Amino acid sequence: MMWFFRYLLPWILAMAPAALTAGELIPTPEFSGHAIPTTEFPEGPADWRPILDTAALVVALSLASYFALVNRSRRNLLLLTVGSLCWFGFWRGGCVCSIGAIQNVSLAAVDPTYAIPVTIILFFLLPLVFTLFFGRTFCAAVCPLGAFQELICVRSIRVPRWLDHCLGLIPYIYLGAAVLLAATGTAFVICRYDPFVAFFRLSGSANMLLFGGCFVLVGLFIGRPYCRYLCPYGAILGLVSSVSKWHVRITPTDCIQCRLCENTCPYGAIQPPTIDQSPADRESGKRRFVALLVLFPLFLVFFAWLGTFLKVPLSRLHPEVRLAEQIREEELGIAEKTTDASDAFRNTDRPVMDLYKSAIARQNHFGRLGGWLGAWVGFVFGCKWIHLSLRRRRTDYRAERSNCVACGRCYRYCPNEQLRLGFIQDISELVPEENGNLKNEDRRSKTKD
Amino acid sequence: MSSCIGATLFAAVVVGTYALYRLDPWANRGNDSPTRSALDLQDQFSIQPQLIHYLQTSEIPIPLDVVRAIAVGLEDRIYVAGDRTVYRFGSDGAGEVVLHTDGEPTCLAIGFNRHVAPGTFYVGVGKAIEVFLPNGEPLAVWHGLSDKTVLTSIAVSENDIYAADAGERVVIRFNPQGEIAGQIGRTDPDREMPGFILPSAYFDVAIGPDGELYAVNPGARRIEEYTSDGMLEGFWGKAGTAVDAFFGCCNPAHMAILPDGRFVTSEKGIPRIKVYNGFGEFECVVAGPSELGVRDSATVDARLEKNTQVFDIAIDSQGRILVLDPNTKRIRIFESRQEK
């Protein structure tokens, strides 16, 4: 035995690398007796899974609406948030999701050859329907992206109103770009740039994880940054929610204007009562409104013109245009190496000029579409300005319908809610008499946006 | 505290923006690794000059767009199949279309002097063999092959015609009337027949000087000898990177037999045409990559579509080696340096 370890084993170890290098560069495959396997096709997702997902969505939406509007339970909403995050986020890997479904629906709307699954249509429509009746309860505790951000929002700071308004325009612009790119078959950018999908799937490129990590870091201090400043589906839901039949209310009964809730919303969705305007202010507001209405078409035209300059950058997102550019660089000797796409193209025997013509036509098409995208941006800006110029009368503290995500954080700050739940016997236990029913002068400083 | 939060947010926005900029969702930038797998085959591409015993003495341009197969007929006439035709070249290099086929031909054989029908053309077209008289008139079409049939080579003996079917992985023996007289090489554990291993559609057969059937078993990197009733008589060939071995997954791609019984093999991947004696011992190289005009390269592209340098070969009665070059659409004629 010792002889083996002392002499034979070192000899074997020393010879092994030599045997590898002196032998074949590619190990000889042993085919003898090998049975060629029959081609097998992987099974698609089980039939029951889309049904289960859709059923889970309906149940989650129903529960979220019940917890937010009837039960008024923040704890139940949080439990549902965790459940949705686990199901739609980690178990289903963030797909299918209602946000990304915008792109499928857009493509299906313009391309009759694109077969869109019923599940995706339902994931797109069901939250809209629920929002139409109950407000953004989908955002409250069903959307996995919203759930993720809801759970990490531990120390929120208030975003200045002007910045909030400016950043709040981005989702609409993103929506327009995403629809345009999806409808042209260029790319599903919402999915490609989803900052949380890498966490849901526990994998992703370093840059993707870094991008998502930064979102998480921002989300610790600024509530739901993706929902408020990026989510295109949130933009649609916000519009639908503004006309919803029912909506989350801060107080279960009448607002006593105690101001205990006014700083509780980390998303800046609580609006204080308005003050009465002086006749002079009202008159100048009317003039500003009329001026904006007159300028509105000019806005559209100006931004549409600006959008035509997006022709080149937008078209470069399309694979055919990118391929044409790669082929051109190869033809001119600029490209250092070929790509798989360019190799595949050359194997098709398709004439290069044919590709160039197609790419140029597509680029011109993107020039027109860029104009439409610019017009959309102008429309969004114009509507925002008009919206800001409108004066509305509010007598209570209210959750702004379009921005409120029905998270239920504000409930427990309301004395009436505490009373309803039996935590206090009388409102005066929480609110000194002089704090209720504030005078107009006291509110004035709080209501100027 | 608020300044700390502000600084953190600012840093997160900056880093996030950078990460967003660096994101490469269309994989345009790759991952900084080589674009595709490649093998360093510099040593295999360069062949020692003293091993090359042949010299290209002439070449004949072929006026066809696609060239598929080469064969030598009566009076050492050279025939090339391609473009739905069979093209004939005279000794002066002048050519003419001798026949038209129904589809794209994949292989070709011509009855030699001792064949029952000298000068008859046997052309593999799709899943059938089209037979033509020496003057190019259609004689018959032999059907009866399977749906999986991929005809890659035809060889004629005195009384039989052998067709290599890469789809079924057998050699099919026809009688002169076009009836299937037998199958050779089908896997049969009872007869200890391992069968042909064909990872790709290169499967060549040839007839030796004494009428014996030789078939390439490319996956096993060897050449096998069979009796006409399908008994495996013997085989030779070894796998490896050395010049005397067959390289890669499946070689040689083509084979021909010299009048004195020596073998000429043509490999794909690293294109090498070599001569072995009747016992399968390496003798010399006819042409290596540089002689065949293949770009000297340190690497080989692993993708199949890039490996187009597959050279069919044929032998005339003088022992000249005719190489069909699909890249330049030429017939390269090699002759022994000693005889020259």
PDB file of N, CA, C and O in Angstrom, chain B residues 29-54:
ATOM      1  N   ARG B  29     -22.893  45.006 -26.602  1.00  0.00           N
ATOM      2  CA  ARG B  29     -21.507  45.084 -26.148  1.00  0.00           C
ATOM      3  C   ARG B  29     -20.931  43.720 -25.810  1.00  0.00           C
ATOM      4  O   ARG B  29     -19.737  43.582 -25.614  1.00  0.00           O
ATOM      5  N   GLY B  30     -21.799  42.712 -25.737  1.00  0.00           N
ATOM      6  CA  GLY B  30     -21.315  41.396 -25.362  1.00  0.00           C
ATOM      7  C   GLY B  30     -20.868  41.394 -23.922  1.00  0.00           C
ATOM      8  O   GLY B  30     -21.201  42.279 -23.138  1.00  0.00           O
ATOM      9  N   ASN B  31     -20.099  40.387 -23.573  1.00  0.00           N
ATOM     10  CA  ASN B  31     -19.632  40.291 -22.193  1.00  0.00           C
ATOM     11  C   ASN B  31     -18.117  40.350 -22.117  1.00  0.00           C
ATOM     12  O   ASN B  31     -17.503  39.772 -21.229  1.00  0.00           O
ATOM     13  N   ASP B  32     -17.527  41.022 -23.090  1.00  0.00           N
ATOM     14  CA  ASP B  32     -16.079  41.206 -23.137  1.00  0.00           C
ATOM     15  C   ASP B  32     -15.319  39.897 -23.329  1.00  0.00           C
ATOM     16  O   ASP B  32     -14.111  39.860 -23.178  1.00  0.00           O
ATOM     17  N   SER B  33     -16.023  38.848 -23.615  1.00  0.00           N
ATOM     18  CA  SER B  33     -15.345  37.590 -23.926  1.00  0.00           C
ATOM     19  C   SER B  33     -15.321  37.456 -25.450  1.00  0.00           C
ATOM     20  O   SER B  33     -16.005  38.194 -26.149  1.00  0.00           O
ATOM     21  N   PRO B  34     -14.507  36.541 -25.979  1.00  0.00           N
ATOM     22  CA  PRO B  34     -14.513  36.375 -27.434  1.00  0.00           C
ATOM     23  C   PRO B  34     -15.928  36.120 -27.936  1.00  0.00           C
ATOM     24  O   PRO B  34     -16.745  35.519 -27.230  1.00  0.00           O
ATOM     25  N   THR B  35     -16.201  36.582 -29.130  1.00  0.00           N
ATOM     26  CA  THR B  35     -17.571  36.515 -29.621  1.00  0.00           C
ATOM     27  C   THR B  35     -18.065  35.088 -29.731  1.00  0.00           C
ATOM     28  O   THR B  35     -19.237  34.826 -29.639  1.00  0.00           O
ATOM     29  N   ARG B  36     -17.211  34.164 -29.980  1.00  0.00           N
ATOM     30  CA  ARG B  36     -17.668  32.786 -30.074  1.00  0.00           C
ATOM     31  C   ARG B  36     -16.501  31.843 -29.756  1.00  0.00           C
ATOM     32  O   ARG B  36     -15.336  32.239 -29.784  1.00  0.00           O
ATOM     33  N   SER B  37     -16.840  30.632 -29.483  1.00  0.00           N
ATOM     34  CA  SER B  37     -15.810  29.659 -29.148  1.00  0.00           C
ATOM     35  C   SER B  37     -14.906  29.426 -30.345  1.00  0.00           C
ATOM     36  O   SER B  37     -15.361  29.386 -31.488  1.00  0.00           O
ATOM     37  N   ALA B  38     -13.659  29.307 -30.094  1.00  0.00           N
ATOM     38  CA  ALA B  38     -12.726  29.071 -31.184  1.00  0.00           C
ATOM     39  C   ALA B  38     -11.593  28.191 -30.673  1.00  0.00           C
ATOM     40  O   ALA B  38     -11.229  28.233 -29.510  1.00  0.00           O
ATOM     41  N   LEU B  39     -11.084  27.383 -31.562  1.00  0.00           N
ATOM     42  CA  LEU B  39      -9.976  26.505 -31.220  1.00  0.00           C
ATOM     43  C   LEU B  39      -8.719  27.031 -31.889  1.00  0.00           C
ATOM     44  O   LEU B  39      -8.756  27.433 -33.050  1.00  0.00           O
ATOM     45  N   ASP B  40      -7.636  26.994 -31.171  1.00  0.00           N
ATOM     46  CA  ASP B  40      -6.368  27.402 -31.762  1.00  0.00           C
ATOM     47  C   ASP B  40      -5.811  26.210 -32.530  1.00  0.00           C
ATOM     48  O   ASP B  40      -5.330  25.234 -31.942  1.00  0.00           O
ATOM     49  N   LEU B  41      -5.892  26.286 -33.831  1.00  0.00           N
ATOM     50  CA  LEU B  41      -5.501  25.156 -34.664  1.00  0.00           C
ATOM     51  C   LEU B  41      -4.361  25.524 -35.616  1.00  0.00           C
ATOM     52  O   LEU B  41      -4.277  24.991 -36.718  1.00  0.00           O
ATOM     53  N   GLN B  42      -3.547  26.442 -35.177  1.00  0.00           N
ATOM     54  CA  GLN B  42      -2.443  26.885 -36.025  1.00  0.00           C
ATOM     55  C   GLN B  42      -1.579  25.702 -36.455  1.00  0.00           C
ATOM     56  O   GLN B  42      -1.206  25.571 -37.622  1.00  0.00           O
ATOM     57  N   ASP B  43      -1.292  24.823 -35.497  1.00  0.00           N
ATOM     58  CA  ASP B  43      -0.428  23.680 -35.822  1.00  0.00           C
ATOM     59  C   ASP B  43      -1.079  22.748 -36.831  1.00  0.00           C
ATOM     60  O   ASP B  43      -0.415  22.182 -37.692  1.00  0.00           O
ATOM     61  N   GLN B  44      -2.379  22.587 -36.689  1.00  0.00           N
ATOM     62  CA  GLN B  44      -3.069  21.670 -37.591  1.00  0.00           C
ATOM     63  C   GLN B  44      -3.219  22.266 -38.983  1.00  0.00           C
ATOM     64  O   GLN B  44      -3.266  21.542 -39.977  1.00  0.00           O
ATOM     65  N   PHE B  45      -3.277  23.572 -39.067  1.00  0.00           N
ATOM     66  CA  PHE B  45      -3.443  24.205 -40.380  1.00  0.00           C
ATOM     67  C   PHE B  45      -2.153  24.180 -41.194  1.00  0.00           C
ATOM     68  O   PHE B  45      -2.196  24.135 -42.405  1.00  0.00           O
ATOM     69  N   SER B  46      -1.050  24.267 -40.507  1.00  0.00           N
ATOM     70  CA  SER B  46       0.213  24.281 -41.252  1.00  0.00           C
ATOM     71  C   SER B  46       0.741  22.853 -41.377  1.00  0.00           C
ATOM     72  O   SER B  46       0.871  22.138 -40.384  1.00  0.00           O
ATOM     73  N   ILE B  47       1.024  22.449 -42.592  1.00  0.00           N
ATOM     74  CA  ILE B  47       1.488  21.082 -42.863  1.00  0.00           C
ATOM     75  C   ILE B  47       2.942  21.151 -43.314  1.00  0.00           C
ATOM     76  O   ILE B  47       3.311  22.000 -44.147  1.00  0.00           O
ATOM     77  N   GLN B  48       3.723  20.250 -42.790  1.00  0.00           N
ATOM     78  CA  GLN B  48       5.142  20.256 -43.145  1.00  0.00           C
ATOM     79  C   GLN B  48       5.300  19.997 -44.644  1.00  0.00           C
ATOM     80  O   GLN B  48       4.721  19.042 -45.174  1.00  0.00           O
ATOM     81  N   PRO B  49       6.092  20.811 -45.319  1.00  0.00           N
ATOM     82  CA  PRO B  49       6.201  20.691 -46.793  1.00  0.00           C
ATOM     83  C   PRO B  49       6.687  19.317 -47.235  1.00  0.00           C
ATOM     84  O   PRO B  49       6.268  18.831 -48.300  1.00  0.00           O
ATOM     85  N   GLN B  50       7.532  18.674 -46.451  1.00  0.00           N
ATOM     86  CA  GLN B  50       8.059  17.387 -46.894  1.00  0.00           C
ATOM     87  C   GLN B  50       6.999  16.292 -46.918  1.00  0.00           C
ATOM     88  O   GLN B  50       7.208  15.239 -47.525  1.00  0.00           O
ATOM     89  N   LEU B  51       5.858  16.559 -46.251  1.00  0.00           N
ATOM     90  CA  LEU B  51       4.775  15.565 -46.281  1.00  0.00           C
ATOM     91  C   LEU B  51       3.920  15.690 -47.532  1.00  0.00           C
ATOM     92  O   LEU B  51       3.142  14.785 -47.840  1.00  0.00           O
ATOM     93  N   ILE B  52       4.043  16.796 -48.223  1.00  0.00           N
ATOM     94  CA  ILE B  52       3.195  17.030 -49.396  1.00  0.00           C
ATOM     95  C   ILE B  52       3.896  16.446 -50.619  1.00  0.00           C
ATOM     96  O   ILE B  52       4.915  16.970 -51.072  1.00  0.00           O
ATOM     97  N   HIS B  53       3.350  15.367 -51.138  1.00  0.00           N
ATOM     98  CA  HIS B  53       3.972  14.668 -52.265  1.00  0.00           C
ATOM     99  C   HIS B  53       3.263  14.950 -53.583  1.00  0.00           C
ATOM    100  O   HIS B  53       3.593  14.321 -54.589  1.00  0.00           O
ATOM    101  N   TYR B  54       2.316  15.794 -53.567  1.00  0.00           N
ATOM    102  CA  TYR B  54       1.561  16.077 -54.790  1.00  0.00           C
ATOM    103  C   TYR B  54       1.690  17.561 -55.123  1.00  0.00           C
ATOM    104  O   TYR B  54       2.013  18.388 -54.270  1.00  0.00           O
TER     105      TYR B  54
END
